[in-house]
């Protein structure tokens, strides 16, 4: 392990030299992945990374996000440079509840080595995954802006403790306020959808918290089991197609981070008038996409859902 670490330290110094100016870049942290130098706080997924980045920037702390925009949190794996970055952070913020499937062992290991790892989702009153027989908790908490407002305050506290920077606490509260405003703005947008059209058909089972918070019914998903990497049976697909026909659903939703092939096939089988609209599910959009912060990602999704179903 020590050999591994010293090798990585050399790599980290080289990276730091290349990106000395970008270690405190504004949220969302565009320096995700290998371009980042060691940051004081490192976050796993981009929606959460945007929120942590806003708190860190406000408090004058450096931050980075492991995943790049467009990467699917369920299937992300770590490079060795990213592992170095993680181990050097004063605080690592992860979503938890099994979301970061390819990172869990690493997170457990650095925690054991003394790095503070804050798992956010378990702190936000998690709900069971819809239809999951063993009642595993649903990790997709970030799709409820109110829950993330609460998260911002908790992250500010934790960041303050981990770095000794007292300002992080008030920065957490200020981002909390911004996310409560986001929640209201999303509600205004989504309010345009009539009650009988508030039906979501999505690529995988990610919208449980969203549905509960904003008054929707998740009528079906293309990929069963709560992750993005399972394969539906032909019976699963047939049931989903029947549901879409029976409910007269006009729009089904795909995911920017995974192939659209399956949901396209489902829509085509359900009828020529069923549209497919893409949503940002587990990841922000790239810079300039109009969904490159947590707030703009959620507003974009709300608008696309409202346009698709209204
Ligand atoms: Zn997911």
Short mmCIF file of C-alpha atoms and ligand atoms in Angstrom, two decimals:
data_model
loop_
_atom_site.label_atom_id
_atom_site.label_comp_id
_atom_site.label_asym_id
_atom_site.label_seq_id
_atom_site.Cartn_x
_atom_site.Cartn_y
_atom_site.Cartn_z
CA UNK A 1 0.00 0.00 0.00
CA UNK A 2 2.82 2.44 0.84
CA UNK A 3 4.51 1.78 -2.52
CA UNK A 4 1.22 2.40 -4.26
CA UNK A 5 0.73 5.63 -2.33
CA UNK A 6 4.17 7.10 -3.07
CA UNK A 7 3.67 6.38 -6.78
CA UNK A 8 0.39 8.16 -6.63
CA UNK A 9 1.84 11.13 -4.76
CA UNK A 10 4.19 11.74 -7.70
CA UNK A 11 1.26 11.60 -10.08
CA UNK A 12 -0.68 13.97 -7.88
CA UNK A 13 2.13 16.55 -7.85
CA UNK A 14 2.28 16.42 -11.65
CA UNK A 15 -1.47 16.95 -11.83
CA UNK A 16 -1.30 19.80 -9.33
CA UNK A 17 1.29 21.61 -11.46
CA UNK A 18 -0.97 21.35 -14.48
CA UNK A 19 -4.09 22.57 -12.76
CA UNK A 20 -2.87 24.90 -10.04
CA UNK A 21 -5.42 27.55 -10.99
CA UNK A 22 -8.41 25.29 -11.22
CA UNK A 23 -8.49 23.74 -7.77
CA UNK A 24 -11.07 26.23 -6.54
CA UNK A 25 -13.11 26.51 -9.73
CA UNK A 26 -16.76 27.54 -9.41
CA UNK A 27 -19.56 25.04 -9.10
CA UNK A 28 -20.18 22.75 -10.76
CA UNK A 29 -16.60 21.64 -10.58
CA UNK A 30 -15.54 21.23 -14.14
CA UNK A 31 -12.21 19.79 -12.99
CA UNK A 32 -13.75 16.41 -12.28
CA UNK A 33 -11.75 13.31 -13.04
CA UNK A 34 -8.02 13.33 -13.57
CA UNK A 35 -7.68 17.06 -14.28
CA UNK A 36 -8.22 17.96 -10.62
CA UNK A 37 -5.48 18.50 -8.06
CA UNK A 38 -6.04 17.43 -4.47
CA UNK A 39 -9.04 19.35 -3.20
CA UNK A 40 -10.13 19.90 0.40
CA UNK A 41 -13.52 18.37 -0.34
CA UNK A 42 -14.15 15.74 -2.99
CA UNK A 43 -17.65 14.62 -4.01
CA UNK A 44 -18.56 11.48 -5.95
CA UNK A 45 -21.57 12.37 -8.16
CA UNK A 46 -22.10 15.58 -10.12
CA UNK A 47 -25.51 16.77 -8.78
CA UNK A 48 -24.17 16.56 -5.23
CA UNK A 49 -20.78 17.88 -6.38
CA UNK A 50 -22.46 21.04 -7.66
CA UNK A 51 -24.06 21.69 -4.27
CA UNK A 52 -20.85 20.93 -2.36
CA UNK A 53 -18.92 23.12 -4.82
CA UNK A 54 -21.25 26.07 -4.18
CA UNK A 55 -20.79 25.72 -0.41
CA UNK A 56 -17.01 25.30 -0.74
CA UNK A 57 -16.66 28.30 -3.09
CA UNK A 58 -18.65 30.49 -0.72
CA UNK A 59 -16.37 29.41 2.16
CA UNK A 60 -13.15 29.83 0.15
CA UNK A 61 -12.40 26.10 0.12
CA UNK A 62 -11.26 24.01 -2.86
CA UNK A 63 -13.50 21.27 -4.19
CA UNK A 64 -13.64 18.70 -6.94
CA UNK A 65 -16.03 16.07 -8.23
CA UNK A 66 -14.91 12.56 -9.18
CA UNK A 67 -17.42 11.88 -11.92
CA UNK A 68 -17.59 13.99 -15.06
CA UNK A 69 -20.89 15.27 -16.44
CA UNK A 70 -22.57 12.47 -18.39
CA UNK A 71 -21.15 9.61 -16.31
CA UNK A 72 -23.63 7.15 -14.86
CA UNK A 73 -23.12 6.93 -11.06
CA UNK A 74 -24.23 3.28 -10.99
CA UNK A 75 -21.42 2.09 -13.25
CA UNK A 76 -18.59 4.59 -12.58
CA UNK A 77 -15.16 3.14 -11.73
CA UNK A 78 -12.14 4.96 -10.30
CA UNK A 79 -8.75 5.69 -11.92
CA UNK A 80 -5.62 5.63 -9.76
CA UNK A 81 -5.20 9.43 -9.97
CA UNK A 82 -8.72 9.85 -8.68
CA UNK A 83 -7.97 7.45 -5.83
CA UNK A 84 -5.05 9.70 -4.77
CA UNK A 85 -7.33 12.72 -4.84
CA UNK A 86 -9.87 10.97 -2.66
CA UNK A 87 -7.37 9.85 -0.04
CA UNK A 88 -5.97 13.40 0.30
CA UNK A 89 -9.29 15.15 0.85
CA UNK A 90 -10.25 16.51 4.27
CA UNK A 91 -13.81 15.49 3.51
CA UNK A 92 -15.27 13.09 0.95
CA UNK A 93 -18.97 13.49 0.22
CA UNK A 94 -20.77 10.52 -1.30
CA UNK A 95 -24.41 9.84 -2.02
CA UNK A 96 -24.39 6.37 -0.46
CA UNK A 97 -27.19 3.78 -0.14
CA UNK A 98 -25.48 1.67 -2.80
CA UNK A 99 -25.60 4.27 -5.60
CA UNK A 100 -21.86 4.35 -6.27
CA UNK A 101 -21.63 0.62 -6.92
CA UNK A 102 -18.12 0.76 -8.38
CA UNK A 103 -16.76 3.01 -5.62
CA UNK A 104 -18.06 1.45 -2.44
CA UNK A 105 -14.96 -0.67 -1.67
CA UNK A 106 -12.70 2.36 -2.17
CA UNK A 107 -14.87 4.57 0.01
CA UNK A 108 -14.85 1.92 2.75
CA UNK A 109 -11.05 1.59 2.49
CA UNK A 110 -10.26 5.33 2.71
CA UNK A 111 -12.70 5.64 5.59
CA UNK A 112 -10.82 2.91 7.39
CA UNK A 113 -7.58 4.79 6.66
CA UNK A 114 -8.94 7.85 8.48
CA UNK A 115 -10.51 10.00 5.73
CA UNK A 116 -13.86 11.51 6.76
CA UNK A 117 -16.54 10.20 4.41
CA UNK A 118 -19.98 11.78 4.63
CA UNK A 119 -22.76 9.68 3.10
CA UNK A 120 -25.58 12.09 2.41
CA UNK A 121 -28.57 9.96 1.36
CA UNK A 122 -28.92 8.00 4.64
CA UNK A 123 -29.32 11.36 6.48
CA UNK A 124 -32.31 12.44 4.35
CA UNK A 125 -35.14 10.21 5.53
CA UNK A 126 -34.62 7.55 2.81
CA UNK A 127 -37.56 5.59 1.40
CA UNK A 128 -37.60 1.99 0.18
CA UNK A 129 -37.07 1.42 -3.53
CA UNK A 130 -40.44 1.02 -5.17
CA UNK A 131 -41.28 -2.61 -5.87
CA UNK A 132 -38.10 -3.94 -4.30
CA UNK A 133 -38.98 -7.06 -2.35
CA UNK A 134 -36.14 -6.77 0.15
CA UNK A 135 -37.05 -3.13 0.81
CA UNK A 136 -33.58 -1.75 0.08
CA UNK A 137 -33.51 2.05 0.49
CA UNK A 138 -33.71 4.12 -2.69
CA UNK A 139 -30.48 6.09 -3.25
CA UNK A 140 -31.92 8.70 -5.69
CA UNK A 141 -32.51 11.42 -3.04
CA UNK A 142 -31.09 14.29 -5.15
CA UNK A 143 -34.18 14.29 -7.39
CA UNK A 144 -36.07 15.95 -4.51
CA UNK A 145 -34.82 19.56 -4.18
CA UNK A 146 -36.24 19.93 -0.67
CA UNK A 147 -34.20 16.96 0.53
CA UNK A 148 -31.11 18.52 -1.04
CA UNK A 149 -31.82 21.82 0.70
CA UNK A 150 -31.61 19.91 3.96
CA UNK A 151 -28.45 18.22 2.68
CA UNK A 152 -26.80 21.60 1.98
CA UNK A 153 -27.13 22.62 5.60
CA UNK A 154 -25.76 19.26 6.83
CA UNK A 155 -22.85 19.44 4.36
CA UNK A 156 -22.00 22.98 5.51
CA UNK A 157 -21.77 21.72 9.11
CA UNK A 158 -19.65 18.74 8.17
CA UNK A 159 -17.36 20.81 5.94
CA UNK A 160 -16.89 23.29 8.74
CA UNK A 161 -15.91 20.50 11.14
CA UNK A 162 -13.57 18.78 8.67
CA UNK A 163 -11.69 21.92 7.58
CA UNK A 164 -11.98 24.23 10.61
CA UNK A 165 -13.48 26.90 8.31
CA UNK A 166 -16.42 28.26 10.33
CA UNK A 167 -17.86 30.10 7.32
CA UNK A 168 -18.78 26.78 5.67
CA UNK A 169 -21.68 26.49 8.08
CA UNK A 170 -23.35 29.76 7.02
CA UNK A 171 -22.55 28.97 3.37
CA UNK A 172 -24.46 25.71 3.80
CA UNK A 173 -27.45 27.66 5.06
CA UNK A 174 -27.26 30.10 2.14
CA UNK A 175 -27.18 27.24 -0.40
CA UNK A 176 -30.05 25.62 1.52
CA UNK A 177 -32.05 28.79 0.90
CA UNK A 178 -31.23 28.72 -2.81
CA UNK A 179 -32.40 25.08 -3.02
CA UNK A 180 -35.66 25.85 -1.23
CA UNK A 181 -36.25 28.56 -3.85
CA UNK A 182 -35.42 26.00 -6.56
CA UNK A 183 -38.05 23.67 -5.07
CA UNK A 184 -40.71 26.41 -5.34
CA UNK A 185 -39.69 27.24 -8.89
CA UNK A 186 -39.92 23.57 -9.89
CA UNK A 187 -43.39 23.35 -8.36
CA UNK A 188 -44.55 26.38 -10.36
CA UNK A 189 -43.30 24.73 -13.56
CA UNK A 190 -44.76 21.30 -12.76
CA UNK A 191 -48.10 22.73 -11.63
CA UNK A 192 -49.05 23.18 -15.30
CA UNK A 193 -49.46 19.38 -15.70
CA UNK A 194 -53.06 18.23 -15.14
CA UNK A 195 -53.62 15.67 -12.36
CA UNK A 196 -54.56 12.81 -14.68
CA UNK A 197 -51.35 13.22 -16.72
CA UNK A 198 -48.91 13.09 -13.82
CA UNK A 199 -47.55 9.69 -14.83
CA UNK A 200 -43.85 8.93 -15.18
CA UNK A 201 -42.37 6.13 -17.27
CA UNK A 202 -38.58 6.30 -17.01
CA UNK A 203 -35.44 4.37 -17.98
CA UNK A 204 -34.79 3.02 -14.47
CA UNK A 205 -36.31 3.36 -11.01
CA UNK A 206 -34.84 6.76 -10.11
CA UNK A 207 -37.90 8.96 -9.66
CA UNK A 208 -39.43 7.69 -6.42
CA UNK A 209 -38.44 10.75 -4.36
CA UNK A 210 -39.29 13.11 -7.21
CA UNK A 211 -42.75 11.52 -7.61
CA UNK A 212 -43.47 11.72 -3.89
CA UNK A 213 -42.27 15.32 -3.60
CA UNK A 214 -43.95 16.75 -6.71
CA UNK A 215 -47.11 14.65 -6.96
CA UNK A 216 -46.45 12.07 -9.70
CA UNK A 217 -47.07 8.37 -10.10
CA UNK A 218 -44.17 6.22 -11.36
CA UNK A 219 -46.19 3.81 -13.53
CA UNK A 220 -43.26 1.82 -14.91
CA UNK A 221 -39.53 1.65 -15.63
CA UNK A 222 -37.60 0.01 -18.48
CA UNK A 223 -34.75 -1.38 -16.36
CA UNK A 224 -35.89 -3.12 -13.16
CA UNK A 225 -34.09 -3.28 -9.80
CA UNK A 226 -33.16 0.34 -9.04
CA UNK A 227 -29.88 0.41 -10.99
CA UNK A 228 -29.18 1.04 -14.67
CA UNK A 229 -27.25 -2.15 -15.39
CA UNK A 230 -29.94 -4.87 -15.21
CA UNK A 231 -31.67 -6.43 -18.21
CA UNK A 232 -35.46 -6.48 -18.38
CA UNK A 233 -37.13 -9.72 -19.47
CA UNK A 234 -39.42 -9.70 -22.50
CA UNK A 235 -42.33 -10.10 -20.05
CA UNK A 236 -41.16 -6.92 -18.20
CA UNK A 237 -41.15 -5.03 -21.50
CA UNK A 238 -44.57 -6.36 -22.52
CA UNK A 239 -46.03 -5.26 -19.16
CA UNK A 240 -44.51 -1.80 -19.55
CA UNK A 241 -45.86 -1.41 -23.09
CA UNK A 242 -49.33 -2.46 -21.84
CA UNK A 243 -49.14 0.11 -19.03
CA UNK A 244 -48.26 2.91 -21.46
CA UNK A 245 -51.17 1.95 -23.74
CA UNK A 246 -53.64 1.48 -20.90
CA UNK A 247 -52.83 4.82 -19.27
CA UNK A 248 -52.59 6.65 -22.59
CA UNK A 249 -49.13 7.99 -21.70
CA UNK A 250 -47.92 10.43 -24.34
CA UNK A 251 -44.29 10.81 -23.26
CA UNK A 252 -41.74 8.46 -21.73
CA UNK A 253 -38.41 9.63 -20.34
CA UNK A 254 -34.88 8.49 -21.16
CA UNK A 255 -31.64 9.17 -19.29
CA UNK A 256 -28.73 11.27 -20.64
CA UNK A 257 -26.19 8.90 -19.07
CA UNK A 258 -27.33 5.60 -20.58
CA UNK A 259 -28.21 4.28 -24.04
CA UNK A 260 -31.66 5.30 -25.22
CA UNK A 261 -32.15 2.14 -27.28
CA UNK A 262 -34.31 0.25 -24.80
CA UNK A 263 -36.72 3.09 -23.99
CA UNK A 264 -36.92 3.96 -27.71
CA UNK A 265 -37.97 0.37 -28.43
CA UNK A 266 -40.56 0.47 -25.64
CA UNK A 267 -42.01 3.73 -26.98
CA UNK A 268 -42.10 2.43 -30.55
CA UNK A 269 -43.91 -0.71 -29.47
CA UNK A 270 -46.41 1.30 -27.43
CA UNK A 271 -47.48 3.33 -30.45
CA UNK A 272 -46.28 5.83 -32.99
CA UNK A 273 -47.49 8.81 -30.96
CA UNK A 274 -45.46 8.04 -27.81
CA UNK A 275 -42.57 10.49 -27.55
CA UNK A 276 -39.22 9.97 -25.82
CA UNK A 277 -37.82 12.95 -23.89
CA UNK A 278 -34.37 12.89 -22.33
CA UNK A 279 -33.85 13.80 -18.67
CA UNK A 280 -30.76 14.44 -16.55
CA UNK A 281 -31.13 11.67 -14.00
CA UNK A 282 -27.89 10.88 -12.15
CA UNK A 283 -25.61 13.45 -13.70
CA UNK A 284 -25.39 17.12 -14.70
CA UNK A 285 -25.06 18.16 -18.32
CA UNK A 286 -21.73 19.40 -19.73
CA UNK A 287 -20.73 23.06 -19.42
CA UNK A 288 -23.02 25.22 -21.55
CA UNK A 289 -25.79 22.59 -21.72
CA UNK A 290 -28.14 24.66 -19.57
CA UNK A 291 -28.02 21.88 -16.98
CA UNK A 292 -24.49 22.32 -15.66
CA UNK A 293 -25.41 23.13 -12.05
CA UNK A 294 -27.71 21.21 -9.73
CA UNK A 295 -30.27 24.02 -9.93
CA UNK A 296 -30.32 24.27 -13.73
CA UNK A 297 -30.35 20.48 -14.10
CA UNK A 298 -33.48 20.22 -11.93
CA UNK A 299 -35.21 23.15 -13.65
CA UNK A 300 -34.42 21.64 -17.07
CA UNK A 301 -35.92 18.31 -15.99
CA UNK A 302 -39.01 20.01 -14.55
CA UNK A 303 -39.51 21.96 -17.77
CA UNK A 304 -39.02 18.88 -19.98
CA UNK A 305 -41.45 16.85 -17.84
CA UNK A 306 -44.00 19.69 -17.92
CA UNK A 307 -43.65 20.11 -21.71
CA UNK A 308 -43.80 16.34 -22.24
CA UNK A 309 -46.89 15.64 -20.15
CA UNK A 310 -48.92 18.87 -20.28
ZN1 LIG B 1 -30.09 5.56 -10.70
#
